[in-house]
Coordinates of C-alpha atoms in Angstrom, one line a residue:
X246 CA 5.6 5.0 -4.3
X247 CA 2.2 6.2 -5.4
X248 CA 2.7 9.5 -6.9
X249 CA 0.6 12.3 -8.2
X250 CA -0.7 11.7 -11.7
X251 CA -0.8 15.5 -12.3
X252 CA -4.4 15.2 -13.9
X253 CA -7.5 16.4 -12.5
X254 CA -9.9 14.0 -10.9
X255 CA -12.7 15.1 -13.2
X256 CA -10.7 14.2 -16.3
X257 CA -9.4 11.0 -14.8
X258 CA -12.9 9.8 -13.9
X259 CA -14.3 10.8 -17.3
X260 CA -11.7 9.0 -19.1
X261 CA -12.2 5.9 -17.2
X262 CA -16.0 5.8 -17.6
X263 CA -16.6 2.8 -15.3
X264 CA -14.8 4.3 -12.3
X265 CA -17.0 6.9 -10.4
X266 CA -17.0 8.8 -7.1
X267 CA -18.7 6.7 -4.5
X268 CA -19.8 8.6 -1.4
X269 CA -20.5 5.3 0.4
X270 CA -23.2 6.8 2.3
X271 CA -24.5 4.3 4.8
X272 CA -26.9 4.1 7.5
X273 CA -24.7 4.3 10.6
X274 CA -25.3 3.2 14.2
X275 CA -23.3 4.5 16.9
X276 CA -21.4 1.7 18.9
X277 CA -21.1 1.2 22.6
X278 CA -18.7 3.4 24.4
X279 CA -15.2 2.1 24.6
X280 CA -13.3 3.3 27.6
X281 CA -9.5 3.6 27.1
X282 CA -7.0 4.7 29.8
X283 CA -6.5 8.0 27.8
X284 CA -10.3 8.6 27.4
X285 CA -13.6 7.3 26.1
X286 CA -14.7 7.0 22.4
X287 CA -17.5 5.7 20.3
X288 CA -17.4 4.6 16.7
X289 CA -20.1 3.3 14.4
X290 CA -21.5 0.3 12.8
X291 CA -21.1 -0.1 9.0
X292 CA -22.1 -2.8 6.4
X293 CA -19.4 -4.3 4.3
X294 CA -20.0 -4.0 0.4
X295 CA -18.1 -7.4 0.4
X296 CA -20.8 -9.6 2.1
X297 CA -23.2 -7.3 3.5
X298 CA -22.4 -8.0 7.1
X299 CA -22.1 -5.4 9.8
X300 CA -18.6 -4.6 11.2
X301 CA -17.3 -1.9 13.7
X302 CA -15.6 1.3 12.5
X303 CA -13.6 3.6 14.7
X304 CA -11.9 6.3 12.7
X305 CA -9.9 9.4 13.6
X306 CA -8.6 8.1 16.8
X307 CA -5.8 10.3 17.9
X308 CA -2.7 8.6 19.0
X309 CA -0.2 11.5 19.3
X310 CA -0.2 15.1 20.1
X311 CA -0.7 17.4 17.2
X312 CA 2.8 18.2 15.9
X313 CA 2.2 21.9 15.6
X314 CA 4.2 25.0 16.2
X315 CA 7.4 24.1 18.1
X316 CA 6.6 20.3 17.6
X317 CA 6.9 20.8 13.9
X318 CA 9.5 18.3 12.7
X319 CA 10.0 16.9 16.1
X320 CA 9.5 13.4 17.4
X321 CA 5.9 12.6 18.2
X322 CA 4.5 12.9 21.7
X323 CA 1.9 10.3 23.0
X324 CA -1.6 11.8 23.0
X325 CA -2.6 13.4 26.4
X326 CA -5.9 12.1 28.1
X327 CA -9.2 13.8 27.2
X328 CA -12.4 14.4 28.9
X329 CA -15.8 13.2 27.8
X330 CA -16.5 11.0 24.9
X331 CA -14.6 11.4 21.6
X332 CA -16.7 10.7 18.4
X333 CA -14.7 8.5 16.3
X334 CA -17.0 8.1 13.2
X335 CA -15.1 9.7 10.5
X336 CA -11.5 9.7 9.4
X337 CA -9.0 12.3 10.8
X338 CA -6.9 14.7 8.9
X339 CA -4.4 13.3 6.5
X340 CA -0.7 14.9 6.6
X341 CA -0.7 18.2 4.7
X342 CA 0.3 17.1 1.1
X343 CA -0.3 17.3 -2.6
X344 CA -3.0 14.8 -3.1
X345 CA -1.8 11.9 -5.3
X346 CA -4.7 12.0 -7.7
X347 CA -6.1 15.6 -7.9
X348 CA -2.9 17.2 -7.5
X349 CA -4.6 19.6 -4.8
X350 CA -3.2 20.8 -1.5
X351 CA -5.0 18.7 1.1
X352 CA -4.7 17.8 4.8
X353 CA -3.4 19.3 8.0
X354 CA -0.3 19.1 10.1
X355 CA -2.5 18.0 12.8
X356 CA -2.9 14.3 11.3
X357 CA -1.6 11.7 13.6
X358 CA -4.7 9.6 13.8
X359 CA -5.5 6.0 13.1
X360 CA -8.5 3.9 12.3
X361 CA -9.6 0.5 13.8
X362 CA -12.0 -1.8 12.1
X363 CA -13.3 -5.2 13.7
X364 CA -16.0 -7.7 12.6
X365 CA -17.2 -7.6 16.5
X366 CA -16.0 -6.6 19.9
X367 CA -14.7 -9.9 21.3
X368 CA -14.2 -10.7 25.0
X369 CA -10.8 -11.0 26.7
X370 CA -10.6 -14.6 25.9
X371 CA -11.2 -14.4 22.3
X372 CA -8.9 -11.9 21.0
X373 CA -8.1 -11.9 17.4
X374 CA -5.1 -11.2 15.2
X375 CA -4.1 -7.5 14.5
X376 CA -3.0 -6.4 11.1
X377 CA -1.6 -2.8 10.9
X378 CA -1.5 -1.3 7.6
X379 CA 1.1 1.4 6.6
X380 CA 0.3 3.2 3.4
X381 CA 2.6 4.1 0.5
X382 CA 3.0 7.2 -1.4
X383 CA 6.8 7.6 -1.8
X384 CA 7.0 9.2 1.9
X385 CA 5.7 12.1 0.3
X386 CA 1.8 11.7 0.2
X387 CA -1.1 9.3 1.2
X388 CA -2.8 8.4 4.3
X389 CA -4.6 5.4 6.0
X390 CA -8.0 6.6 5.6
X391 CA -10.7 4.6 3.5
X392 CA -10.4 6.8 0.7
X393 CA -8.3 4.3 -0.8
X394 CA -8.2 1.6 2.2
X395 CA -11.6 0.8 3.2
X396 CA -11.8 -2.3 5.3
X397 CA -14.7 -4.2 3.6
X398 CA -12.8 -7.1 2.4
X399 CA -10.9 -7.8 5.6
X400 CA -13.6 -7.5 8.2
X401 CA -15.4 -10.8 7.2
X402 CA -12.2 -12.5 8.4
X403 CA -11.3 -12.9 12.2
X404 CA -8.9 -10.1 12.2
X405 CA -8.7 -6.6 13.5
X406 CA -7.4 -4.0 11.0
X407 CA -5.7 -0.8 12.0
X408 CA -4.8 1.7 9.2
X409 CA -2.4 4.6 10.3
X410 CA -1.5 8.0 9.4
X411 CA 2.0 9.3 9.7
X412 CA 3.8 12.6 8.5
X413 CA 4.9 12.8 5.0
X414 CA 7.4 14.8 3.0
X415 CA 9.3 17.5 4.7
X416 CA 7.0 17.5 7.8
X417 CA 7.7 13.8 8.4
X418 CA 11.5 13.5 7.3
X419 CA 13.4 16.6 7.5
X420 CA 16.6 16.0 9.1
X421 CA 19.3 18.3 10.6
X422 CA 21.3 15.7 12.5
X423 CA 20.7 17.2 15.9
X424 CA 18.7 16.5 18.9
X425 CA 16.1 18.9 17.8
X426 CA 15.3 17.4 14.5
X427 CA 17.5 14.1 14.2
X428 CA 15.1 12.9 11.3
X429 CA 12.7 10.0 10.5
X430 CA 9.9 11.7 12.6
X431 CA 7.4 10.0 10.1
X432 CA 8.8 6.6 11.0
X433 CA 8.7 7.4 14.7
X434 CA 5.0 8.3 14.1
X435 CA 4.5 4.7 13.0
X436 CA 6.2 3.3 16.0
X437 CA 4.1 5.3 18.4
X438 CA 1.1 4.1 16.5
X439 CA 2.3 0.4 17.1
X440 CA 2.8 1.3 20.8
X441 CA -0.8 2.6 20.8
X442 CA -1.9 -0.7 19.5
X443 CA 0.0 -2.5 22.1
X444 CA -1.6 -0.6 24.9
X445 CA -5.3 -0.5 23.5
X446 CA -6.1 -2.9 20.9
X447 CA -7.4 -5.3 23.4
X448 CA -10.4 -3.0 23.9
X449 CA -11.3 -3.5 20.3
X450 CA -11.0 -7.2 20.4
X451 CA -7.3 -7.4 19.0
X452 CA -4.5 -9.6 20.4
X453 CA -1.5 -7.3 21.2
X454 CA 0.7 -10.4 21.2
X455 CA -0.1 -11.2 17.5
X456 CA 0.3 -8.1 15.5
X457 CA 1.3 -8.3 11.7
X458 CA 2.7 -5.0 10.2
X459 CA 2.1 -4.7 6.3
X460 CA 2.4 -2.2 3.6
X461 CA 2.8 -1.5 0.0
X462 CA 5.8 0.6 -1.8
X463 CA 6.9 3.2 0.8
X464 CA 4.7 1.3 3.2
X465 CA 6.6 -1.8 2.7
X466 CA 9.8 0.1 2.9
X467 CA 8.6 1.4 6.3
X468 CA 7.9 -2.1 7.6
X469 CA 11.3 -3.1 6.4
X470 CA 13.1 -0.3 8.3
X471 CA 11.0 -0.9 11.4
X472 CA 12.0 -4.7 11.2
X473 CA 15.6 -3.4 11.6
X474 CA 15.0 -0.8 14.4
X475 CA 15.4 -1.5 18.1
X476 CA 12.7 1.2 18.6
X477 CA 10.1 -1.0 17.2
X478 CA 11.4 -4.3 18.5
X479 CA 8.5 -6.3 20.2
X480 CA 5.9 -4.1 18.6
X481 CA 5.0 -6.6 15.9
X482 CA 5.3 -10.3 15.2
X483 CA 5.1 -10.8 11.5
X484 CA 5.8 -8.5 8.4
X485 CA 4.3 -8.3 4.9
X486 CA 6.2 -6.3 2.3
X487 CA 4.4 -5.5 -1.0
X488 CA 6.3 -3.9 -3.8
X489 CA 9.0 -2.1 -1.7
X490 CA 12.1 -2.4 0.6
X491 CA 14.6 -0.2 2.2
X492 CA 17.1 -1.1 -0.4
X493 CA 15.0 0.5 -3.3
X494 CA 16.5 3.9 -4.4
X495 CA 13.5 5.8 -3.1
X496 CA 13.2 4.0 0.3
X497 CA 16.4 5.5 2.1
X498 CA 19.0 8.2 1.5
X499 CA 22.2 8.3 3.6
X500 CA 22.1 12.0 4.2
X501 CA 19.2 14.5 3.6
X502 CA 20.8 17.3 5.7
X503 CA 22.0 19.3 2.6
X504 CA 18.4 19.1 1.2
X505 CA 17.3 21.0 4.4
X506 CA 19.6 23.9 4.0
X507 CA 18.8 24.0 0.4
X508 CA 15.0 24.1 1.3
X509 CA 15.8 27.1 3.6
X510 CA 17.7 28.9 0.8
X511 CA 14.8 28.4 -1.7
X512 CA 12.4 29.9 0.8
X513 CA 14.6 33.0 1.6
X514 CA 17.1 31.7 4.3
X515 CA 20.6 31.1 3.4
X516 CA 22.6 29.9 6.5
X517 CA 24.8 27.2 7.7
X518 CA 23.6 27.3 11.2
X519 CA 21.0 24.6 12.0
X520 CA 19.2 26.3 14.9
X521 CA 18.8 29.3 12.8
X522 CA 17.4 27.2 9.8
X523 CA 14.9 25.4 12.0
X524 CA 13.6 28.4 13.5
X525 CA 13.0 29.7 10.1
X526 CA 11.4 26.6 8.8
X527 CA 9.0 26.5 11.7
X528 CA 7.8 30.0 10.8
X529 CA 7.0 29.1 7.2
X530 CA 3.6 28.2 5.9
X531 CA 2.9 24.4 5.5
X532 CA 2.0 25.4 2.0
X533 CA 5.3 27.0 1.2
X534 CA 7.2 24.0 2.5
X535 CA 5.1 21.4 0.6
X536 CA 5.2 23.3 -2.5
X537 CA 8.9 23.9 -2.5
X538 CA 10.0 20.5 -1.2
X539 CA 10.6 18.9 -4.6
X540 CA 12.8 21.7 -5.9
X541 CA 15.5 20.7 -3.6
X542 CA 16.1 17.7 -6.2
X543 CA 18.2 18.0 -9.2
X544 CA 17.0 16.7 -12.4
X545 CA 19.6 13.8 -12.1
X546 CA 18.0 12.7 -8.8
X547 CA 14.4 12.9 -10.1
X548 CA 15.4 10.6 -13.0
X549 CA 17.1 8.3 -10.5
X550 CA 13.8 7.8 -8.7
X551 CA 14.4 9.9 -5.7
X552 CA 12.0 11.7 -3.4
X553 CA 13.0 14.9 -1.6
X554 CA 12.6 13.9 2.2
X555 CA 12.7 10.1 2.9
X556 CA 14.0 7.9 5.7
X557 CA 17.8 8.5 6.4
X558 CA 20.7 7.6 8.8
X559 CA 20.2 9.6 11.9
X560 CA 23.3 10.7 13.9
X561 CA 23.8 8.4 16.7
X562 CA 23.3 10.2 20.3
X563 CA 21.0 12.9 18.9
X564 CA 17.9 12.0 21.1
X565 CA 15.9 8.8 20.6
X566 CA 17.2 7.3 17.3
X567 CA 15.3 4.9 15.1
X568 CA 18.0 4.3 12.5
X569 CA 21.7 4.9 13.0
X570 CA 23.2 2.5 10.3
X571 CA 22.4 2.0 6.8
X572 CA 19.7 -0.7 6.1
X573 CA 22.1 -2.8 3.9
X574 CA 24.7 -2.9 6.8
X575 CA 21.9 -4.0 9.2
X576 CA 20.7 -6.6 6.9
X577 CA 24.0 -7.8 6.1
X578 CA 24.9 -8.3 9.9
X579 CA 21.5 -9.9 10.6
X580 CA 20.2 -7.1 12.6
X581 CA 16.6 -7.6 11.7
X582 CA 13.5 -8.9 13.3
X583 CA 13.5 -12.7 13.3
X584 CA 10.0 -13.3 12.3
X585 CA 7.9 -14.6 9.4
X586 CA 7.8 -12.4 6.4
X587 CA 5.8 -12.4 3.2
X588 CA 7.7 -10.3 0.5
X589 CA 6.7 -9.9 -3.1
X590 CA 5.9 -7.7 -6.1
X591 CA 3.7 -7.4 -9.1
X592 CA 4.5 -8.7 -12.7
X593 CA 5.1 -5.2 -14.3
X594 CA 5.8 -2.7 -11.6
X595 CA 7.1 -0.2 -14.0
X596 CA 4.1 0.2 -15.8
X597 CA 3.5 3.1 -13.4
X598 CA 6.5 4.9 -15.1
X599 CA 4.1 5.7 -18.0
X600 CA 2.5 8.3 -16.1
X601 CA 5.6 10.5 -16.6
X602 CA 4.2 13.4 -18.5
X603 CA 4.8 13.3 -22.3
X604 CA 7.1 10.1 -21.8
X605 CA 6.4 8.7 -25.2
X606 CA 7.4 11.9 -27.0
X607 CA 10.9 11.9 -25.3
X608 CA 11.8 8.2 -25.8
X609 CA 14.7 9.2 -28.3
X610 CA 16.2 11.3 -25.9
X611 CA 16.2 8.5 -23.2
X612 CA 18.5 6.5 -25.4
X613 CA 21.6 8.4 -24.3
X614 CA 20.5 9.2 -20.8
X615 CA 22.8 7.2 -18.4
X616 CA 20.5 8.2 -15.5
X617 CA 17.7 6.2 -16.9
X618 CA 19.9 3.0 -17.1
X619 CA 22.2 2.9 -14.2
X620 CA 21.5 2.3 -10.6
X621 CA 22.2 5.4 -8.7
X622 CA 24.9 3.7 -6.4
X623 CA 26.8 2.8 -9.6
X624 CA 26.0 5.9 -11.5
X625 CA 29.6 7.4 -10.6
X626 CA 32.5 8.3 -12.9
X627 CA 34.6 5.5 -13.8
X628 CA 31.7 2.9 -13.3
X629 CA 28.6 4.4 -15.2
X630 CA 30.3 4.5 -18.5
X631 CA 30.9 0.6 -18.3
X632 CA 27.5 -0.2 -17.0
X633 CA 25.4 1.8 -19.2
X634 CA 26.1 0.0 -22.5
X635 CA 25.8 -3.4 -21.0
X636 CA 22.4 -2.4 -19.4
X637 CA 21.2 -1.0 -22.7
X638 CA 22.2 -4.2 -24.7
X639 CA 20.7 -6.6 -22.1
X640 CA 17.3 -4.9 -22.1
X641 CA 17.2 -3.5 -25.7
X642 CA 19.7 -5.6 -27.7
X643 CA 20.5 -3.5 -30.7
X644 CA 17.1 -1.5 -30.6
X645 CA 16.7 1.9 -29.4
X646 CA 14.2 2.7 -26.7
X647 CA 11.1 3.5 -28.6
X648 CA 7.2 2.7 -28.5
X649 CA 8.2 -0.7 -30.1
X650 CA 10.4 -1.6 -27.0
X651 CA 8.2 -0.1 -24.5
X652 CA 7.8 -3.4 -22.7
X653 CA 11.7 -3.6 -22.2
X654 CA 11.8 0.0 -20.9
X655 CA 9.2 -1.0 -18.3
X656 CA 11.2 -4.1 -17.2
X657 CA 14.4 -1.9 -16.8
X658 CA 12.2 0.6 -14.7
X659 CA 10.7 -2.2 -12.8
X660 CA 14.3 -3.7 -11.7
X661 CA 15.6 -0.3 -10.9
X662 CA 12.8 0.7 -8.9
X663 CA 11.8 -2.3 -7.3
X664 CA 13.2 -5.7 -8.2
X665 CA 16.9 -5.2 -7.6
X666 CA 16.4 -3.9 -4.1
X667 CA 13.6 -6.6 -3.2
X668 CA 15.8 -9.5 -4.4
X669 CA 18.9 -8.2 -2.4
X670 CA 16.8 -7.9 0.6
X671 CA 15.4 -11.5 0.3
X672 CA 19.1 -12.8 -0.3
X673 CA 20.0 -11.0 3.0
X674 CA 17.2 -12.3 4.9
X675 CA 17.4 -15.9 3.7
X676 CA 21.3 -16.0 3.9
X677 CA 20.8 -15.6 7.7
X678 CA 18.8 -18.8 7.9
X679 CA 15.3 -17.4 8.4
X680 CA 13.0 -20.1 7.2
X681 CA 9.6 -18.5 7.4
X682 CA 10.0 -16.3 4.4
X683 CA 7.2 -16.5 1.8
X684 CA 7.7 -15.0 -1.6
X685 CA 5.0 -14.2 -4.1
X686 CA 4.5 -12.5 -7.5
X687 CA 1.1 -10.9 -8.3
X688 CA 0.1 -11.5 -11.9
X689 CA -3.6 -11.1 -12.0
X690 CA -4.7 -8.4 -14.4
X691 CA -8.4 -7.5 -13.7
X692 CA -10.9 -4.8 -13.2
X693 CA -9.8 -3.8 -9.7
X694 CA -6.4 -2.8 -11.0
X695 CA -7.0 0.8 -10.9
X696 CA -3.6 2.2 -11.8
X697 CA -3.1 0.1 -15.0
X698 CA -6.7 1.1 -16.0
X699 CA -5.9 4.7 -15.6
X700 CA -2.5 4.6 -17.2
X701 CA -4.1 2.8 -20.4
X702 CA -6.2 5.8 -20.9
X703 CA -3.1 7.8 -21.1
X704 CA -0.8 5.3 -22.8
X705 CA -2.9 2.9 -24.7
X706 CA 0.3 1.0 -25.8
X707 CA 0.9 -0.1 -22.3
X708 CA 1.9 -3.7 -22.2
X709 CA 0.3 -6.6 -20.6
X710 CA 1.0 -7.0 -16.9
X711 CA 0.1 -5.6 -13.5
X712 CA 1.4 -2.4 -12.6
X713 CA 2.8 -1.0 -9.1
X714 CA 0.1 -0.6 -6.7
X715 CA -2.5 -2.6 -8.7
X716 CA -2.5 -5.3 -6.2
X717 CA -4.0 -2.9 -3.7
X718 CA -7.5 -3.1 -5.4
X719 CA -7.8 -6.8 -4.3
X720 CA -7.1 -6.3 -0.6
X721 CA -8.8 -3.1 0.0
X722 CA -12.0 -1.6 -1.2
X723 CA -11.8 2.0 -2.4
X724 CA -14.2 4.7 -1.4
X725 CA -12.6 7.0 -3.9
X726 CA -13.3 5.3 -7.2
X727 CA -14.5 1.7 -7.8
X728 CA -13.5 -0.6 -10.8
X729 CA -16.7 -2.3 -10.4
X730 CA -19.3 -2.3 -7.9
X731 CA -19.6 -5.1 -5.3
X732 CA -20.9 -7.7 -4.7
X733 CA -19.2 -9.4 -7.6
X734 CA -20.8 -12.5 -8.9
X735 CA -19.5 -15.7 -7.1
X736 CA -17.9 -16.9 -10.1
X737 CA -16.3 -13.7 -11.1
X738 CA -12.4 -13.9 -11.4
X739 CA -12.0 -10.6 -9.5
X740 CA -14.0 -11.9 -6.5
X741 CA -11.8 -15.2 -6.5
X742 CA -8.7 -13.2 -6.4
X743 CA -9.9 -11.2 -3.7
X744 CA -11.1 -14.2 -1.7
X745 CA -7.7 -15.8 -2.2
X746 CA -5.6 -12.8 -1.5
X747 CA -7.3 -11.9 1.7
X748 CA -7.3 -15.6 2.9
X749 CA -3.6 -15.9 2.2
X750 CA -2.8 -12.5 4.2
X751 CA -5.2 -13.2 7.3
X752 CA -4.0 -16.7 7.5
X753 CA -0.4 -15.6 7.7
X754 CA -1.5 -12.9 10.4
X755 CA -3.2 -15.6 12.3
X756 CA -0.4 -18.1 12.7
X757 CA 2.7 -16.9 10.5
X758 CA 1.8 -19.6 7.7
X759 CA -0.5 -18.3 4.7
X760 CA -1.7 -21.8 3.8
X761 CA -4.9 -23.3 4.9
X762 CA -7.7 -25.7 4.0
X763 CA -9.3 -23.4 1.2
X764 CA -5.8 -22.8 -0.2
X765 CA -5.4 -25.2 -2.9
X766 CA -1.6 -24.8 -3.3
X767 CA 1.2 -25.5 -0.7
X768 CA 2.9 -22.0 -0.6
X769 CA 6.5 -23.3 0.3
X770 CA 8.7 -20.8 2.1
X771 CA 12.0 -19.6 0.7
X772 CA 15.6 -20.7 1.5
X773 CA 18.9 -19.5 0.3
X774 CA 19.6 -22.7 -1.6
X775 CA 16.3 -23.2 -3.6
X776 CA 14.6 -19.9 -4.3
X777 CA 10.8 -20.4 -4.8
X778 CA 7.7 -18.1 -5.1
X779 CA 4.1 -18.2 -5.3
X780 CA 2.3 -16.9 -8.6
X781 CA -1.0 -15.3 -7.5
X782 CA -2.9 -15.2 -10.8
X783 CA -6.1 -16.9 -12.0
X784 CA -4.7 -19.9 -10.5
X785 CA -2.1 -20.2 -7.7
X786 CA 1.1 -22.1 -8.7
X787 CA 4.5 -22.5 -7.1
X788 CA 7.5 -21.5 -9.0
X789 CA 11.0 -22.7 -8.5
X790 CA 12.9 -19.7 -9.2
X791 CA 14.0 -16.3 -8.0
X792 CA 11.7 -13.3 -8.9
X793 CA 12.7 -12.2 -12.4
X794 CA 15.6 -14.7 -12.6
X795 CA 17.2 -13.9 -15.8
X796 CA 17.1 -10.1 -15.1
X797 CA 18.4 -10.6 -11.6
X798 CA 21.2 -13.0 -12.7
X799 CA 22.3 -10.2 -14.9
X800 CA 22.3 -7.7 -12.1
X801 CA 24.2 -9.9 -9.8
X802 CA 27.0 -10.1 -12.3
X803 CA 27.0 -6.2 -12.8
X804 CA 27.1 -5.5 -9.0
X805 CA 30.0 -8.2 -8.4
X806 CA 32.0 -6.7 -10.9
X807 CA 31.4 -3.0 -10.6
X808 CA 29.8 -2.2 -7.2
X809 CA 32.0 0.3 -5.3
X810 CA 32.7 -0.3 -1.6
X811 CA 29.5 -0.2 0.1
X812 CA 28.9 2.8 2.5
X813 CA 28.2 0.5 5.5

């Protein structure tokens, strides 16, 4: 759910002072040619800022045909073989979008590329675990490139890292419920990238039989949906979900078809005919599509954490379908991959809400705004008026929403945005008897937490805690901005957290268990009768509790009393 901060990059960097552009100019040496069945390619050698060691980088590898012209909005097609040797030494295009930091239009519709990073090219008898990163961005922006997701922290471990692009926004998630545009093309891009990994990763030293998918925010929700889809079955063997699930309000919408017709109307075509609409939309410029997509949401939907085009339920029988039932129904019935999971969140996800323009000046108005307090599925007549005062009293007591109660507002936003859906997902998974489910909370607040540092330049009153997406700075090096230059001193807290975080994640990728000789705490998996999680802070510690227990207990009572019959 990384969203545009609506500020120029120049102002952002000037405010942060310590953060700066880093071109990451490095002396590069072309790698040996790698011959795939679809064509030959070369990458380059780079040097990790983490430990100064060389690694192999292959960027901008196409895995699908460019979804242009008549292929716009359609399911992806595998890349056709190419002639000659493809130079894969720089990232491919991101999907056309409004950039999450600069607010500028960037990218291209020709965007289906992936990047592979490996510490060395291993022989066939020494293949290494594969980790496939799916980026966040509210299904509306982002890419898998090293602008934010450079591999420097991972490549000193014995894993092969793959970072993928997929179509976002209307280009990736338009749905008309027919065989031409059944929906979820962006998720199907992810599936095709995973198929590419199965077919080709051995040439880069990766083990196709040991693949972990992991992602943050919308990337985590993507991983969650893939774990429920037959289309992705067998393409991965472990799952890591950071700060997101398919049960979050922004992670799935039952039906987005009306939004497609509204988009057409906004662009000048009012019609009830799907064929007429899709022909019209394919003729529109990518700029008009992307700039107009947010206008299909009403103010209520915007306040309830919706994005315009996101994963939805497809109409069964409309071509090759990825998701024809709601995620909640699939979870409830146990239709999800029975593999090891890591699932968790940061301590103050809702701090990212403070990026809302002029939020502090409208806190008084928020006091009576039901949409800010009631989950969208409970925000219906006959229910919302009962839930609203209970929520308000639980979080704020007899106090109004104000600068003095900003911490409570952030807790509420955290729960509506992440915690409720994440805990509900965990309960479904554990209630089906899955034993290898590791739960965590990330509580370390340091220099590499870029989002919190930015927000504090806008809202100095931001309370202590770790914002949504701040954990990213401890698993990926950023080539866009750096909180501090690497290498960090060996005794630096940030370096210690990077070491620990990467070790936990790569141990899990290797064998489905994050523990190891260098991890001083035994991270015990969850079970339905004894919830527990690992606190990842300056020290590691096991906590015998659900995530945000007191608040989750409150929401369990609310849902048990007021929840309408679920749309299963």
